Amino acid sequence: MSPIMFDLLLRSLWETVLMTLASGIISLVAGLPLGLALVMTGKGGISENLWVNRVLGAVVNGFRSVPFIILLVALIPVTRFIVGSSIGTWAAIVPLSIAATPYYARIAEVSLREVDRGLIEAVRSMGGNRWTIVREVLLPEALPGIVAGFTVTLVTLIGASAMAGAIGAGGLGDLAIRYGYQRFETSVMVAVVVVLIVLVCAIQWIGDRLVDRLDHR
Amino acid sequence: MPHAGHGADRAADVPVVRLDGVVRHFGGTAALDGISLSVRKGEVVGIIGRSGAGKSTLIRCLNGLERPDRGTIAIEGRDITGLSEAELQPLRRRIGMIFQHFNLLSAKTVAENVMLPLKIEGMSRAERRERAAELLELVGLSAKADAYPSALSGGQKQRVGIARALAARPALLLSDEATSALDPETTASILALLKDINQRLGLTILLVTHEMEVVRGVADRVAVIDAGKIVEDGPVWSVFSAPKAATTRSLLGAIRPDLPPAIVAELAARGERVLGVDLVGPEAATLLAALSIELKAPVRLVHGGIDHIQGQSVGRFFITLPAGAALPQAIAFLTRHGAHVETTGHVPDHV
């Protein structure tokens, strides 16, 4: 592989990491409260409100059912409004975040729902309010699952970011399609795949270690 | 440890808990069907019933986790049935609760679990630390302060649960099947701890259970609940010595001696008559000897014995009379000494 190709590989890696981390953090910040809201307003939740729950659920399902490549194009006006351009790495972060937020919200919802109801009852019996239950029970008890779910979301985002090449965002997926596939450069394809495997393994390893340290169950 | 409950100087005749005609339905079935009960300060009351009898619903009504459809619930003289969730929150800090499955927060250490009610109360971190250390010493778990609950045994977890329930110096401790997940030995040590706390702090305790052993070990008074109704209520020794309701008799099961069917059959085959004798009091120990002297021939003890409940000797014996003894004479003698006599078994022809 030529030095030029190597530079290209490094640049693509950086673009992928940037897209994944930026949209990952946005989906964590937006998706966790959304998942919490789904659990709290759900049946038997601490702020049960089935009407709100149904609306939130429908919005989440709506976004999750649109294929990412369609979302990427359909959100161009929104992207242009937020970033100022509809092309480039930063432009890809908008649809990636919007796709990953409901995805992560569902994962967080599952972990939060699994928190033992007896623990919520115990804190209620101490005179704790809703906010206390969220802060002292739901979030800390679900934390290992919340972190594990975030790891899954990051890995999914690496895959999704490959499609962002369609709007000129670059990244490893884009490199593999344009050089490895369209120009028949097998060495580039192999190199990209190896880099992706290493990247995914690294993220998973860090995530797993973190969960081990947080889990006291 | 200082006891500084707000209720300590209150008139002793205001019951800590007073239920009046409490009804709670789930769908079409009544979990609670007109429960009236009152618990005095410093009393340990056991509520016993089979699964599904309504005991958990009852205990959860007392701190507003469950709301009754009808009736009034007063805690330290204050009616709580009309209170909003926000108004119930400060009240719940006056009521500690322990659970069958301990319900300790797995992400917090033992000390942090004990400190949580104090954090909710708004106590400073330094004070919380100090109070938690005090409580962990009370329950004998000072060494485990920084351990996580997953590293503890069931009995230790329940001790932490008790420390946590006592942290905010409650006026009332509710125990929801707190020993049902523990082995008999651990159960005994947890009950001893509860009794000790009751005596040292004068804490009122209300516990629901399906095990008579628990009631026997710790309670002063027992209320038997069946299908949402209290079918029997009285001092433990009295209910144990003379259970009236069928539910009580069946729950007493192994604790209250009953004549094994094999012995009934054997005696019936021999044509012997068995007397069931119940007697509470110091005379229980000497009754059979006295009867033998009265009849001038030894009576035979077939089954039973003396149990000691709340310092009372509760005797329950099954005896057969010596051949030729007059049955009316024996019954008259026993009744004269305060015993309750029932004749069971086969009625031989010669009587």
Short mmCIF file of N, CA, C and O in Angstrom, two decimals, chain B residues 205-326:
data_model
loop_
_atom_site.label_atom_id
_atom_site.label_comp_id
_atom_site.label_asym_id
_atom_site.label_seq_id
_atom_site.Cartn_x
_atom_site.Cartn_y
_atom_site.Cartn_z
N ILE B 205 -43.68 -2.38 66.33
CA ILE B 205 -43.39 -3.21 65.15
C ILE B 205 -44.66 -3.91 64.70
O ILE B 205 -45.39 -4.49 65.52
N LEU B 206 -44.93 -3.85 63.41
CA LEU B 206 -46.05 -4.59 62.86
C LEU B 206 -45.48 -5.51 61.78
O LEU B 206 -44.84 -5.03 60.84
N LEU B 207 -45.66 -6.81 61.96
CA LEU B 207 -45.08 -7.69 60.97
C LEU B 207 -46.12 -8.62 60.36
O LEU B 207 -46.99 -9.12 61.06
N VAL B 208 -46.03 -8.80 59.07
CA VAL B 208 -46.90 -9.79 58.44
C VAL B 208 -46.06 -11.00 58.07
O VAL B 208 -44.88 -10.88 57.73
N THR B 209 -46.66 -12.15 58.20
CA THR B 209 -45.93 -13.39 57.96
C THR B 209 -46.92 -14.51 57.70
O THR B 209 -48.11 -14.36 57.96
N HIS B 210 -46.44 -15.61 57.17
CA HIS B 210 -47.31 -16.79 57.10
C HIS B 210 -46.78 -17.87 58.04
O HIS B 210 -47.30 -18.97 58.08
N GLU B 211 -45.73 -17.51 58.80
CA GLU B 211 -45.12 -18.50 59.69
C GLU B 211 -45.46 -18.21 61.15
O GLU B 211 -45.12 -17.16 61.68
N MET B 212 -46.12 -19.16 61.80
CA MET B 212 -46.46 -19.00 63.21
C MET B 212 -45.21 -18.87 64.08
O MET B 212 -45.23 -18.18 65.09
N GLU B 213 -44.11 -19.51 63.67
CA GLU B 213 -42.85 -19.43 64.43
C GLU B 213 -42.43 -17.98 64.62
O GLU B 213 -41.89 -17.62 65.67
N VAL B 214 -42.64 -17.18 63.58
CA VAL B 214 -42.24 -15.77 63.62
C VAL B 214 -43.07 -15.04 64.67
O VAL B 214 -42.54 -14.31 65.51
N VAL B 215 -44.37 -15.27 64.62
CA VAL B 215 -45.27 -14.63 65.58
C VAL B 215 -44.91 -15.05 67.00
O VAL B 215 -44.80 -14.25 67.91
N ARG B 216 -44.68 -16.35 67.16
CA ARG B 216 -44.37 -16.91 68.46
C ARG B 216 -43.07 -16.32 69.00
O ARG B 216 -42.95 -16.04 70.18
N GLY B 217 -42.10 -16.11 68.09
CA GLY B 217 -40.79 -15.66 68.52
C GLY B 217 -40.74 -14.20 68.93
O GLY B 217 -39.90 -13.82 69.73
N VAL B 218 -41.59 -13.36 68.37
CA VAL B 218 -41.36 -11.94 68.57
C VAL B 218 -42.60 -11.14 68.96
O VAL B 218 -42.50 -10.11 69.60
N ALA B 219 -43.80 -11.64 68.58
CA ALA B 219 -44.98 -10.78 68.73
C ALA B 219 -45.58 -10.83 70.13
O ALA B 219 -45.45 -11.82 70.85
N ASP B 220 -46.24 -9.72 70.53
CA ASP B 220 -47.01 -9.70 71.77
C ASP B 220 -48.44 -10.10 71.45
O ASP B 220 -49.11 -10.74 72.23
N ARG B 221 -48.88 -9.64 70.28
CA ARG B 221 -50.27 -9.85 69.91
C ARG B 221 -50.30 -10.39 68.49
O ARG B 221 -49.40 -10.10 67.69
N VAL B 222 -51.31 -11.17 68.18
CA VAL B 222 -51.41 -11.70 66.82
C VAL B 222 -52.81 -11.46 66.28
O VAL B 222 -53.80 -11.55 67.02
N ALA B 223 -52.86 -11.07 65.02
CA ALA B 223 -54.15 -10.96 64.33
C ALA B 223 -54.12 -11.94 63.17
O ALA B 223 -53.17 -11.94 62.40
N VAL B 224 -55.11 -12.78 63.09
CA VAL B 224 -55.16 -13.77 62.01
C VAL B 224 -56.07 -13.24 60.93
O VAL B 224 -57.20 -12.83 61.20
N ILE B 225 -55.57 -13.21 59.71
CA ILE B 225 -56.35 -12.64 58.62
C ILE B 225 -56.64 -13.74 57.61
O ILE B 225 -55.79 -14.57 57.30
N ASP B 226 -57.88 -13.75 57.16
CA ASP B 226 -58.28 -14.75 56.17
C ASP B 226 -59.29 -14.11 55.23
O ASP B 226 -60.26 -13.51 55.69
N ALA B 227 -59.05 -14.23 53.95
CA ALA B 227 -59.92 -13.66 52.91
C ALA B 227 -60.28 -12.21 53.21
O ALA B 227 -61.41 -11.78 53.06
N GLY B 228 -59.26 -11.44 53.62
CA GLY B 228 -59.45 -10.00 53.81
C GLY B 228 -60.10 -9.60 55.11
O GLY B 228 -60.42 -8.44 55.31
N LYS B 229 -60.34 -10.58 56.00
CA LYS B 229 -60.97 -10.24 57.28
C LYS B 229 -60.09 -10.73 58.43
O LYS B 229 -59.42 -11.75 58.30
N ILE B 230 -60.14 -9.99 59.56
CA ILE B 230 -59.45 -10.47 60.75
C ILE B 230 -60.37 -11.46 61.45
O ILE B 230 -61.47 -11.10 61.86
N VAL B 231 -59.95 -12.73 61.52
CA VAL B 231 -60.81 -13.75 62.09
C VAL B 231 -60.50 -14.01 63.56
O VAL B 231 -61.28 -14.65 64.26
N GLU B 232 -59.34 -13.53 64.01
CA GLU B 232 -58.97 -13.74 65.40
C GLU B 232 -57.90 -12.73 65.78
O GLU B 232 -57.04 -12.42 64.97
N ASP B 233 -57.97 -12.21 66.99
CA ASP B 233 -57.03 -11.17 67.41
C ASP B 233 -56.88 -11.28 68.93
O ASP B 233 -57.87 -11.30 69.64
N GLY B 234 -55.66 -11.40 69.40
CA GLY B 234 -55.47 -11.50 70.84
C GLY B 234 -54.02 -11.68 71.19
O GLY B 234 -53.16 -11.77 70.32
N PRO B 235 -53.68 -11.74 72.51
CA PRO B 235 -52.31 -12.00 72.93
C PRO B 235 -51.85 -13.34 72.35
O PRO B 235 -52.65 -14.26 72.24
N VAL B 236 -50.57 -13.41 72.01
CA VAL B 236 -50.07 -14.60 71.33
C VAL B 236 -50.31 -15.87 72.15
O VAL B 236 -50.81 -16.87 71.63
N TRP B 237 -50.01 -15.81 73.47
CA TRP B 237 -50.17 -17.03 74.28
C TRP B 237 -51.61 -17.50 74.29
O TRP B 237 -51.89 -18.70 74.26
N SER B 238 -52.54 -16.52 74.28
CA SER B 238 -53.94 -16.90 74.38
C SER B 238 -54.44 -17.51 73.07
O SER B 238 -55.14 -18.52 73.06
N VAL B 239 -54.03 -16.90 71.95
CA VAL B 239 -54.44 -17.45 70.65
C VAL B 239 -53.80 -18.83 70.44
O VAL B 239 -54.42 -19.74 69.92
N PHE B 240 -52.55 -18.97 70.92
CA PHE B 240 -51.87 -20.25 70.74
C PHE B 240 -52.48 -21.34 71.62
O PHE B 240 -52.52 -22.51 71.23
N SER B 241 -52.96 -20.96 72.82
CA SER B 241 -53.46 -21.99 73.71
C SER B 241 -54.90 -22.36 73.38
O SER B 241 -55.31 -23.49 73.61
N ALA B 242 -55.66 -21.39 72.85
CA ALA B 242 -57.05 -21.70 72.53
C ALA B 242 -57.48 -21.03 71.23
O ALA B 242 -58.21 -20.05 71.25
N PRO B 243 -56.97 -21.54 70.11
CA PRO B 243 -57.35 -20.93 68.84
C PRO B 243 -58.82 -21.17 68.56
O PRO B 243 -59.32 -22.27 68.78
N LYS B 244 -59.51 -20.13 68.11
CA LYS B 244 -60.95 -20.27 67.87
C LYS B 244 -61.23 -20.51 66.39
O LYS B 244 -62.00 -21.38 66.03
N ALA B 245 -60.60 -19.72 65.52
CA ALA B 245 -60.91 -19.83 64.10
C ALA B 245 -60.22 -21.05 63.48
O ALA B 245 -59.12 -21.43 63.89
N ALA B 246 -60.87 -21.63 62.50
CA ALA B 246 -60.31 -22.80 61.81
C ALA B 246 -58.98 -22.44 61.13
O ALA B 246 -58.03 -23.23 61.15
N THR B 247 -58.91 -21.21 60.57
CA THR B 247 -57.68 -20.76 59.91
C THR B 247 -56.53 -20.74 60.90
O THR B 247 -55.41 -21.15 60.59
N THR B 248 -56.80 -20.25 62.11
CA THR B 248 -55.76 -20.17 63.13
C THR B 248 -55.25 -21.57 63.45
O THR B 248 -54.05 -21.82 63.51
N ARG B 249 -56.21 -22.50 63.67
CA ARG B 249 -55.81 -23.87 64.01
C ARG B 249 -54.93 -24.46 62.91
O ARG B 249 -53.93 -25.11 63.18
N SER B 250 -55.34 -24.20 61.66
CA SER B 250 -54.57 -24.79 60.57
C SER B 250 -53.20 -24.12 60.43
O SER B 250 -52.20 -24.79 60.16
N LEU B 251 -53.13 -22.81 60.68
CA LEU B 251 -51.84 -22.12 60.61
C LEU B 251 -50.93 -22.54 61.76
O LEU B 251 -49.71 -22.57 61.62
N LEU B 252 -51.54 -22.84 62.90
CA LEU B 252 -50.74 -23.26 64.05
C LEU B 252 -50.03 -24.57 63.78
O LEU B 252 -48.95 -24.83 64.28
N GLY B 253 -50.68 -25.40 62.96
CA GLY B 253 -50.12 -26.64 62.45
C GLY B 253 -49.12 -27.30 63.37
O GLY B 253 -49.48 -27.81 64.43
N ALA B 254 -47.87 -27.26 62.98
CA ALA B 254 -46.82 -28.01 63.66
C ALA B 254 -46.54 -27.47 65.07
O ALA B 254 -46.08 -28.21 65.94
N ILE B 255 -46.82 -26.19 65.28
CA ILE B 255 -46.46 -25.59 66.57
C ILE B 255 -47.36 -26.09 67.69
O ILE B 255 -46.94 -26.36 68.80
N ARG B 256 -48.65 -26.23 67.37
CA ARG B 256 -49.60 -26.68 68.37
C ARG B 256 -49.77 -28.18 68.18
O ARG B 256 -50.22 -28.63 67.13
N PRO B 257 -49.41 -28.94 69.19
CA PRO B 257 -49.44 -30.39 69.02
C PRO B 257 -50.86 -30.87 68.71
O PRO B 257 -51.83 -30.38 69.28
N ASP B 258 -50.94 -31.77 67.81
CA ASP B 258 -52.22 -32.40 67.51
C ASP B 258 -51.97 -33.90 67.47
O ASP B 258 -50.85 -34.34 67.21
N LEU B 259 -53.00 -34.65 67.77
CA LEU B 259 -52.82 -36.09 67.88
C LEU B 259 -52.56 -36.69 66.49
O LEU B 259 -53.37 -36.53 65.60
N PRO B 260 -51.39 -37.35 66.32
CA PRO B 260 -51.10 -37.93 65.00
C PRO B 260 -52.13 -39.01 64.66
O PRO B 260 -52.53 -39.79 65.53
N PRO B 261 -52.58 -39.08 63.42
CA PRO B 261 -53.60 -40.05 63.00
C PRO B 261 -53.22 -41.48 63.33
O PRO B 261 -54.10 -42.29 63.72
N ALA B 262 -51.93 -41.80 63.26
CA ALA B 262 -51.48 -43.17 63.53
C ALA B 262 -51.82 -43.56 64.96
O ALA B 262 -52.28 -44.68 65.23
N ILE B 263 -51.61 -42.61 65.89
CA ILE B 263 -51.89 -42.90 67.30
C ILE B 263 -53.39 -43.01 67.54
O ILE B 263 -53.85 -43.87 68.30
N VAL B 264 -54.14 -42.13 66.86
CA VAL B 264 -55.60 -42.19 66.97
C VAL B 264 -56.09 -43.59 66.59
O VAL B 264 -56.88 -44.22 67.30
N ALA B 265 -55.54 -44.09 65.46
CA ALA B 265 -55.97 -45.39 64.94
C ALA B 265 -55.60 -46.50 65.92
O ALA B 265 -56.41 -47.39 66.24
N GLU B 266 -54.37 -46.41 66.45
CA GLU B 266 -53.89 -47.43 67.37
C GLU B 266 -54.74 -47.49 68.64
O GLU B 266 -55.14 -48.57 69.10
N LEU B 267 -55.04 -46.30 69.20
CA LEU B 267 -55.84 -46.24 70.42
C LEU B 267 -57.26 -46.69 70.17
O LEU B 267 -57.87 -47.37 71.00
N ALA B 268 -57.77 -46.32 68.99
CA ALA B 268 -59.13 -46.71 68.64
C ALA B 268 -59.23 -48.23 68.58
O ALA B 268 -60.19 -48.83 69.07
N ALA B 269 -58.17 -48.87 68.03
CA ALA B 269 -58.16 -50.32 67.90
C ALA B 269 -58.16 -50.98 69.28
O ALA B 269 -58.76 -52.03 69.49
N ARG B 270 -57.50 -50.31 70.24
CA ARG B 270 -57.46 -50.86 71.58
C ARG B 270 -58.68 -50.46 72.41
O ARG B 270 -58.80 -50.87 73.56
N GLY B 271 -59.50 -49.57 71.83
CA GLY B 271 -60.70 -49.14 72.54
C GLY B 271 -60.44 -48.17 73.67
O GLY B 271 -61.21 -48.07 74.61
N GLU B 272 -59.31 -47.43 73.57
CA GLU B 272 -59.02 -46.47 74.63
C GLU B 272 -59.55 -45.10 74.26
O GLU B 272 -59.60 -44.73 73.11
N ARG B 273 -59.88 -44.35 75.30
CA ARG B 273 -60.43 -43.03 75.10
C ARG B 273 -59.33 -41.98 75.39
O ARG B 273 -58.63 -42.10 76.39
N VAL B 274 -59.23 -40.98 74.51
CA VAL B 274 -58.21 -39.95 74.68
C VAL B 274 -58.84 -38.65 75.09
O VAL B 274 -59.88 -38.25 74.56
N LEU B 275 -58.19 -37.98 76.08
CA LEU B 275 -58.63 -36.64 76.45
C LEU B 275 -57.61 -35.63 75.95
O LEU B 275 -56.41 -35.81 76.13
N GLY B 276 -58.12 -34.57 75.30
CA GLY B 276 -57.26 -33.45 74.92
C GLY B 276 -57.39 -32.40 76.00
O GLY B 276 -58.49 -31.99 76.34
N VAL B 277 -56.24 -31.99 76.58
CA VAL B 277 -56.28 -31.05 77.70
C VAL B 277 -55.44 -29.82 77.38
O VAL B 277 -54.28 -29.94 77.00
N ASP B 278 -56.07 -28.64 77.48
CA ASP B 278 -55.34 -27.38 77.29
C ASP B 278 -55.33 -26.62 78.59
O ASP B 278 -56.37 -26.44 79.21
N LEU B 279 -54.14 -26.16 79.00
CA LEU B 279 -54.06 -25.38 80.22
C LEU B 279 -52.93 -24.37 80.11
O LEU B 279 -51.82 -24.69 79.75
N VAL B 280 -53.25 -23.11 80.44
CA VAL B 280 -52.24 -22.07 80.45
C VAL B 280 -51.94 -21.72 81.90
O VAL B 280 -52.86 -21.58 82.69
N GLY B 281 -50.66 -21.58 82.22
CA GLY B 281 -50.29 -21.16 83.57
C GLY B 281 -49.33 -22.13 84.20
O GLY B 281 -49.06 -23.20 83.65
N PRO B 282 -48.79 -21.79 85.37
CA PRO B 282 -47.78 -22.63 86.02
C PRO B 282 -48.31 -24.03 86.35
O PRO B 282 -47.53 -24.99 86.40
N GLU B 283 -49.63 -24.16 86.55
CA GLU B 283 -50.21 -25.47 86.86
C GLU B 283 -50.03 -26.49 85.74
O GLU B 283 -50.15 -27.69 85.99
N ALA B 284 -49.76 -26.01 84.54
CA ALA B 284 -49.61 -26.91 83.40
C ALA B 284 -48.56 -27.98 83.69
O ALA B 284 -48.70 -29.13 83.29
N ALA B 285 -47.50 -27.57 84.42
CA ALA B 285 -46.39 -28.48 84.66
C ALA B 285 -46.75 -29.62 85.61
O ALA B 285 -46.21 -30.72 85.52
N THR B 286 -47.67 -29.37 86.54
CA THR B 286 -47.96 -30.36 87.58
C THR B 286 -49.32 -31.02 87.41
O THR B 286 -49.68 -31.91 88.18
N LEU B 287 -50.04 -30.60 86.38
CA LEU B 287 -51.43 -31.04 86.23
C LEU B 287 -51.57 -32.55 86.12
O LEU B 287 -52.42 -33.17 86.79
N LEU B 288 -50.71 -33.18 85.30
CA LEU B 288 -50.88 -34.61 85.06
C LEU B 288 -50.55 -35.41 86.32
O LEU B 288 -51.23 -36.40 86.64
N ALA B 289 -49.53 -34.95 87.05
CA ALA B 289 -49.19 -35.63 88.30
C ALA B 289 -50.35 -35.52 89.29
O ALA B 289 -50.74 -36.51 89.93
N ALA B 290 -50.92 -34.30 89.35
CA ALA B 290 -52.04 -34.07 90.27
C ALA B 290 -53.23 -34.96 89.90
O ALA B 290 -53.90 -35.52 90.78
N LEU B 291 -53.46 -35.09 88.61
CA LEU B 291 -54.58 -35.92 88.16
C LEU B 291 -54.36 -37.39 88.53
O LEU B 291 -55.28 -38.10 88.95
N SER B 292 -53.10 -37.84 88.37
CA SER B 292 -52.78 -39.22 88.71
C SER B 292 -53.04 -39.50 90.18
O SER B 292 -53.56 -40.56 90.56
N ILE B 293 -52.69 -38.51 91.03
CA ILE B 293 -52.92 -38.67 92.46
C ILE B 293 -54.41 -38.72 92.75
O ILE B 293 -54.89 -39.56 93.51
N GLU B 294 -55.14 -37.81 92.08
CA GLU B 294 -56.59 -37.75 92.26
C GLU B 294 -57.25 -39.08 91.89
O GLU B 294 -58.13 -39.57 92.59
N LEU B 295 -56.75 -39.68 90.78
CA LEU B 295 -57.37 -40.92 90.30
C LEU B 295 -56.74 -42.16 90.97
O LEU B 295 -57.17 -43.28 90.72
N LYS B 296 -55.69 -41.93 91.74
CA LYS B 296 -54.95 -42.99 92.43
C LYS B 296 -54.38 -44.02 91.46
O LYS B 296 -54.22 -45.19 91.78
N ALA B 297 -54.10 -43.60 90.24
CA ALA B 297 -53.48 -44.45 89.21
C ALA B 297 -52.88 -43.51 88.17
O ALA B 297 -53.41 -42.43 87.95
N PRO B 298 -51.74 -43.92 87.57
CA PRO B 298 -51.08 -42.99 86.63
C PRO B 298 -51.87 -42.81 85.32
O PRO B 298 -52.33 -43.79 84.74
N VAL B 299 -52.01 -41.54 84.91
CA VAL B 299 -52.56 -41.28 83.58
C VAL B 299 -51.40 -41.44 82.60
O VAL B 299 -50.22 -41.30 82.96
N ARG B 300 -51.75 -41.75 81.37
CA ARG B 300 -50.69 -41.96 80.39
C ARG B 300 -50.67 -40.79 79.42
O ARG B 300 -51.70 -40.43 78.83
N LEU B 301 -49.47 -40.15 79.27
CA LEU B 301 -49.33 -39.05 78.30
C LEU B 301 -49.07 -39.67 76.93
O LEU B 301 -48.10 -40.40 76.73
N VAL B 302 -49.95 -39.40 76.01
CA VAL B 302 -49.83 -39.98 74.68
C VAL B 302 -49.07 -39.04 73.74
O VAL B 302 -48.26 -39.47 72.91
N HIS B 303 -49.34 -37.75 73.89
CA HIS B 303 -48.76 -36.79 72.95
C HIS B 303 -48.87 -35.41 73.57
O HIS B 303 -49.69 -35.18 74.45
N GLY B 304 -48.02 -34.47 73.11
CA GLY B 304 -48.15 -33.09 73.55
C GLY B 304 -47.04 -32.67 74.48
O GLY B 304 -46.03 -33.36 74.61
N GLY B 305 -47.22 -31.53 75.13
CA GLY B 305 -46.19 -31.01 76.01
C GLY B 305 -46.49 -29.57 76.39
O GLY B 305 -47.59 -29.08 76.19
N ILE B 306 -45.44 -28.93 76.95
CA ILE B 306 -45.60 -27.54 77.40
C ILE B 306 -44.73 -26.64 76.55
O ILE B 306 -43.56 -26.93 76.30
N ASP B 307 -45.33 -25.55 76.07
CA ASP B 307 -44.59 -24.57 75.30
C ASP B 307 -44.54 -23.29 76.14
O ASP B 307 -45.40 -23.08 76.99
N HIS B 308 -43.48 -22.50 75.94
CA HIS B 308 -43.39 -21.27 76.72
C HIS B 308 -43.50 -20.10 75.78
O HIS B 308 -42.64 -19.88 74.93
N ILE B 309 -44.59 -19.36 75.90
CA ILE B 309 -44.85 -18.24 75.01
C ILE B 309 -45.08 -17.00 75.85
O ILE B 309 -45.95 -16.99 76.73
N GLN B 310 -44.28 -15.96 75.60
CA GLN B 310 -44.39 -14.70 76.34
C GLN B 310 -44.39 -14.95 77.84
O GLN B 310 -45.18 -14.36 78.58
N GLY B 311 -43.56 -15.88 78.28
CA GLY B 311 -43.44 -16.14 79.71
C GLY B 311 -44.59 -16.96 80.28
O GLY B 311 -44.65 -17.18 81.48
N GLN B 312 -45.50 -17.40 79.44
CA GLN B 312 -46.61 -18.23 79.91
C GLN B 312 -46.31 -19.69 79.57
O GLN B 312 -45.78 -19.99 78.51
N SER B 313 -46.70 -20.58 80.49
CA SER B 313 -46.59 -22.01 80.18
C SER B 313 -47.88 -22.42 79.50
O SER B 313 -48.94 -22.38 80.12
N VAL B 314 -47.76 -22.78 78.23
CA VAL B 314 -48.95 -23.18 77.48
C VAL B 314 -48.88 -24.69 77.29
O VAL B 314 -48.05 -25.19 76.54
N GLY B 315 -49.75 -25.40 78.06
CA GLY B 315 -49.72 -26.86 78.00
C GLY B 315 -50.81 -27.40 77.10
O GLY B 315 -51.93 -26.89 77.09
N ARG B 316 -50.46 -28.39 76.36
CA ARG B 316 -51.45 -29.11 75.54
C ARG B 316 -51.08 -30.58 75.59
O ARG B 316 -50.00 -30.97 75.15
N PHE B 317 -51.97 -31.36 76.22
CA PHE B 317 -51.66 -32.78 76.41
C PHE B 317 -52.77 -33.66 75.84
O PHE B 317 -53.93 -33.28 75.85
N PHE B 318 -52.34 -34.81 75.37
CA PHE B 318 -53.32 -35.85 75.03
C PHE B 318 -53.04 -37.02 75.97
O PHE B 318 -51.91 -37.53 75.99
N ILE B 319 -54.03 -37.37 76.75
CA ILE B 319 -53.80 -38.41 77.76
C ILE B 319 -54.84 -39.52 77.65
O ILE B 319 -55.94 -39.30 77.14
N THR B 320 -54.46 -40.70 78.14
CA THR B 320 -55.47 -41.74 78.32
C THR B 320 -55.53 -42.04 79.81
O THR B 320 -54.53 -41.95 80.53
N LEU B 321 -56.72 -42.35 80.26
CA LEU B 321 -56.92 -42.59 81.69
C LEU B 321 -56.61 -44.05 82.00
O LEU B 321 -56.72 -44.93 81.14
N PRO B 322 -56.21 -44.31 83.28
CA PRO B 322 -55.97 -45.70 83.67
C PRO B 322 -57.28 -46.49 83.59
O PRO B 322 -58.37 -45.93 83.72
N ALA B 323 -57.12 -47.78 83.40
CA ALA B 323 -58.29 -48.64 83.27
C ALA B 323 -59.17 -48.51 84.51
O ALA B 323 -58.67 -48.45 85.64
N GLY B 324 -60.43 -48.41 84.31
CA GLY B 324 -61.35 -48.36 85.43
C GLY B 324 -61.57 -46.97 86.02
O GLY B 324 -62.39 -46.80 86.91
N ALA B 325 -60.81 -45.96 85.54
CA ALA B 325 -60.97 -44.62 86.09
C ALA B 325 -62.27 -44.01 85.58
O ALA B 325 -62.69 -44.29 84.47
N ALA B 326 -62.87 -43.20 86.43
CA ALA B 326 -64.13 -42.58 86.04
C ALA B 326 -63.87 -41.34 85.21
O ALA B 326 -63.20 -40.41 85.65
#
